[in-house]
Coordinates of N, CA and C in Angstrom, one line a residue:
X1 N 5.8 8.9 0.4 CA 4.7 9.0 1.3 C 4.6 7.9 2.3
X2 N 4.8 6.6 1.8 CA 4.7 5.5 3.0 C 5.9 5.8 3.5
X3 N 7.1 5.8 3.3 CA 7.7 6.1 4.5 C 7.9 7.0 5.1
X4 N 7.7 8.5 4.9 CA 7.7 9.4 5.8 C 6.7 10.1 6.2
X5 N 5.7 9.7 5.9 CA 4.1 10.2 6.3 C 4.1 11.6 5.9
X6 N 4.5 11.8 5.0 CA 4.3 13.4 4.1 C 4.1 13.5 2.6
X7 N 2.8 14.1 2.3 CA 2.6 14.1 0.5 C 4.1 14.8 -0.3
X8 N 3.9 14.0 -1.1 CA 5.0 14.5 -2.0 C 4.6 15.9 -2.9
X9 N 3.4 15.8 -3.1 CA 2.6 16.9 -3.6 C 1.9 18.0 -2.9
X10 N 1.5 18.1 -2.0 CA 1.1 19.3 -0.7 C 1.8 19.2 0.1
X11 N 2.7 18.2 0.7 CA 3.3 18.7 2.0 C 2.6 17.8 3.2
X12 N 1.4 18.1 3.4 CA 0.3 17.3 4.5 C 0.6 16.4 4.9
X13 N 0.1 16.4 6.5 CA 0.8 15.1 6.8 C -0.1 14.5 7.1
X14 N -1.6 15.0 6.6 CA -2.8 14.0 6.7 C -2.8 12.5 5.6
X15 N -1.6 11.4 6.1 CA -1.8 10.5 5.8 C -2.7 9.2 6.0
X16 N -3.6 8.5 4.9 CA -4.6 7.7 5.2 C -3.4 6.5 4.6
X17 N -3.0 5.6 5.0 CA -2.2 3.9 5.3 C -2.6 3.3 4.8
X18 N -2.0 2.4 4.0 CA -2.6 0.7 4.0 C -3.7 0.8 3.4
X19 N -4.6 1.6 2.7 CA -5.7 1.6 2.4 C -6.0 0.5 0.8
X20 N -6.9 -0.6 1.0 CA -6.8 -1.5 0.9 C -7.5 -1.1 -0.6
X21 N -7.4 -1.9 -1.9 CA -7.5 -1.4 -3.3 C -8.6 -2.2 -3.9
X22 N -9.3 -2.7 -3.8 CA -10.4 -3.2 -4.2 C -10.9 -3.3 -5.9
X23 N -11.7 -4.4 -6.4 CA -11.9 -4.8 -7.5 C -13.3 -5.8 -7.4
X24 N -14.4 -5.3 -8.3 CA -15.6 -5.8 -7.5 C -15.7 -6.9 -8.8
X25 N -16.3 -8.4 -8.5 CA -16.6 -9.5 -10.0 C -18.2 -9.3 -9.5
X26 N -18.1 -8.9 -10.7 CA -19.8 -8.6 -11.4 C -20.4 -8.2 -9.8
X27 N -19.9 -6.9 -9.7 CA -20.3 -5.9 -8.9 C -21.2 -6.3 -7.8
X28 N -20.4 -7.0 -7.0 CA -21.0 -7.9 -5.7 C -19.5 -8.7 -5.0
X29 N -18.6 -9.5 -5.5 CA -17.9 -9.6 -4.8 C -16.8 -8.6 -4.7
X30 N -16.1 -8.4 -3.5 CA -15.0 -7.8 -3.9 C -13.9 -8.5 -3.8
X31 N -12.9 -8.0 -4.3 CA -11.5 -9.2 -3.9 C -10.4 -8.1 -3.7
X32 N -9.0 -8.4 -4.1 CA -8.1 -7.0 -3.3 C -7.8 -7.2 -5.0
X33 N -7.3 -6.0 -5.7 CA -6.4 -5.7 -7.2 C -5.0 -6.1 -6.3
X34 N -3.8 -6.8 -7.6 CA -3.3 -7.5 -7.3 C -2.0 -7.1 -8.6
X35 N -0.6 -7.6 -8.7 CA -0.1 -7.7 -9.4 C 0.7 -9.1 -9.6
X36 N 1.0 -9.5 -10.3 CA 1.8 -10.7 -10.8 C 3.5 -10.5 -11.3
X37 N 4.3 -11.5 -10.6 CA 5.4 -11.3 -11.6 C 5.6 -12.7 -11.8
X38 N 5.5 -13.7 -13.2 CA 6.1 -14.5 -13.6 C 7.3 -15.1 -13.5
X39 N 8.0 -16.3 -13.0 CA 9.5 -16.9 -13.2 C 9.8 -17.0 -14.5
X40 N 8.7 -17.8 -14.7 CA 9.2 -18.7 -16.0 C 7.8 -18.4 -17.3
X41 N 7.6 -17.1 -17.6 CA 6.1 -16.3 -18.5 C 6.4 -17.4 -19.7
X42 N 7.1 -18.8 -20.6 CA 7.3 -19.1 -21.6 C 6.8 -20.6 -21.2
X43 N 6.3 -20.8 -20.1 CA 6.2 -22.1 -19.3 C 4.0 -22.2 -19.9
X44 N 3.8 -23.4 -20.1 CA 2.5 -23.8 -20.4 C 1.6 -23.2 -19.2
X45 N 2.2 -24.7 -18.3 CA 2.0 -24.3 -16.7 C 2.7 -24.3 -16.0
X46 N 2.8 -24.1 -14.7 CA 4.0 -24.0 -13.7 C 4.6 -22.5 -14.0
X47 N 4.1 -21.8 -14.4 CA 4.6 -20.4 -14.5 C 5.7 -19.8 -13.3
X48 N 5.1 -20.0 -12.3 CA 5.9 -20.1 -11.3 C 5.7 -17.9 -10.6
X49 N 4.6 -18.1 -10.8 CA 3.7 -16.8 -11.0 C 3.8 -16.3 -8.9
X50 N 4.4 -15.4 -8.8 CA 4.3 -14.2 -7.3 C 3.6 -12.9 -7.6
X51 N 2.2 -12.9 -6.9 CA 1.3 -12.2 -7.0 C 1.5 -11.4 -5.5
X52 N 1.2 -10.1 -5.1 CA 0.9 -9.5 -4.4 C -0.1 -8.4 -4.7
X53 N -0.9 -8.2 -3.1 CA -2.2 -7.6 -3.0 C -1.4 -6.3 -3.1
X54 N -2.3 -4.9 -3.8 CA -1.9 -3.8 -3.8 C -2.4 -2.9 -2.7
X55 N -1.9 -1.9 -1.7 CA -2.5 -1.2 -0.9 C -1.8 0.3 -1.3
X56 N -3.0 1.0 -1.3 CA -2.8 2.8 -1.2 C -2.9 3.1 -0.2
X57 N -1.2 4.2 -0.1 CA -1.5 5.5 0.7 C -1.7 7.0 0.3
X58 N -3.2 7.0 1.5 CA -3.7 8.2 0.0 C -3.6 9.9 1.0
X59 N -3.0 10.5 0.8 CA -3.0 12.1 1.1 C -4.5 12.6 1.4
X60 N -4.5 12.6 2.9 CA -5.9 13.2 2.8 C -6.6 14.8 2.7
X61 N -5.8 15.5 2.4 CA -5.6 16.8 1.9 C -5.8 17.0 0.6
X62 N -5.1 16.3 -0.5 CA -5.1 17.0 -1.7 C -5.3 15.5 -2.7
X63 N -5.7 14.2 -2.4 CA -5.9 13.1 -2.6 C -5.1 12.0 -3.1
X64 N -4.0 12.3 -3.5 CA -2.6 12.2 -4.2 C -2.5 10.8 -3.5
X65 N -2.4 10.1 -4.9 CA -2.3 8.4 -3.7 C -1.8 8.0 -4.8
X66 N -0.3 6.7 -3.7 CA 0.7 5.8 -4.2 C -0.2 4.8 -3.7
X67 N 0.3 3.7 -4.9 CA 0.5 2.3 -4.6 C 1.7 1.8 -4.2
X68 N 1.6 0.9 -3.1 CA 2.4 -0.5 -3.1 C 1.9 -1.8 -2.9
X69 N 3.2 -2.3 -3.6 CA 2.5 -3.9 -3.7 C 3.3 -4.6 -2.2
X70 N 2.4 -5.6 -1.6 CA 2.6 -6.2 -0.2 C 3.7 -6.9 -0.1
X71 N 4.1 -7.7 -1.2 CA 5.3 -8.4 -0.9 C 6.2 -8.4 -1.9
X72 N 7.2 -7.2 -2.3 CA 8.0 -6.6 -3.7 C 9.2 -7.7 -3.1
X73 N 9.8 -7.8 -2.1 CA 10.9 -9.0 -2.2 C 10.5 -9.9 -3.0
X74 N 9.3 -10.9 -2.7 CA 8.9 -12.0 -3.5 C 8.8 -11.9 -4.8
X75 N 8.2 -10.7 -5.4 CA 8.3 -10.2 -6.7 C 9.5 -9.8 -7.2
X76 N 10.3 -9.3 -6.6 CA 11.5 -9.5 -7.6 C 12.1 -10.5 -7.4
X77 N 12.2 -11.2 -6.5 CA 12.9 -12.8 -6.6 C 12.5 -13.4 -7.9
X78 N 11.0 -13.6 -8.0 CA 10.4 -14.1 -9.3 C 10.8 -13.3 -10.8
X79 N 11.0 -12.0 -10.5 CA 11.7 -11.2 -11.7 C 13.5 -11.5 -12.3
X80 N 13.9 -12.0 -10.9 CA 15.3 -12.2 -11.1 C 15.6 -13.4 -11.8
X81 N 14.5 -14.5 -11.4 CA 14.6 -16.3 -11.7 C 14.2 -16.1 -13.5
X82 N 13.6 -14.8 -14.0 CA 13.4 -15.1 -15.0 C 13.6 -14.8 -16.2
X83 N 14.1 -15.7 -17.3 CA 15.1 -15.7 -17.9 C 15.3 -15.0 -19.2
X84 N 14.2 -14.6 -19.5 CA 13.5 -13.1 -20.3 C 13.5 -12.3 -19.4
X85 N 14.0 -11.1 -18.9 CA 13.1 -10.5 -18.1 C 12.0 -9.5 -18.8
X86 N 12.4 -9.2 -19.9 CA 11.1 -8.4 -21.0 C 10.0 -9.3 -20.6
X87 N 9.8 -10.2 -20.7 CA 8.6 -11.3 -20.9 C 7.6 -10.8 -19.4
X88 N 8.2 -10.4 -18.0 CA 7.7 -9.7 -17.0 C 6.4 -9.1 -17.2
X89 N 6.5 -8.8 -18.1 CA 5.2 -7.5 -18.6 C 4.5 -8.3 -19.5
X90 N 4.1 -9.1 -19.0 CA 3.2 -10.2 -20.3 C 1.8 -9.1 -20.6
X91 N 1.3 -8.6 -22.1 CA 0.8 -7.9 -22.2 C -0.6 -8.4 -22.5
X92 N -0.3 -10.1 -22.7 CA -1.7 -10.8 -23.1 C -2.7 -10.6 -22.5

């Protein structure tokens, strides 16, 4: 769907972009939802942690919405540096 501006599920090409993913702290601020990929998940500190903001493209027809994360190069660089890569998915 982001790249060809067509639902994968209806067809429509009523695509809504970039639509920005939101997470409210104690229901007043909002900030963007986000994901993390760890270098080094076994590190105290210095994790060495690449976070990117999430944004949906949502089908305006039948509602069907992907995520992507804003900067996946950076995230897998940080996936690649690290030396577990199971550990990725820290479930703490």
């Amino acid at each position: 769907m982001k790249r060809n501006e067509v639902c994968p599920k209806c067809n429509a090409t009523d695509i809504i972009p970039m639509v920005r993913v939101l997470d409210y702290i104690n229901a007043v601020a909002p900030h963007s939802l986000q994901v993390e990929v760890p270098e080094n998940p076994d590190a105290l500190i210095f994790k060495g942690v690449q976070r990117a903001n999430l944004y949906a493209w949502i089908c305006g027809a039948c509602g069907f919405t992907e995520l992507f994360a804003g900067n996946a190069a950076d995230l897998l660089a940080a996936y690649r540096k690290n030396p577990r890569k199971e550990s990725a998915l820290n479930l703490d």
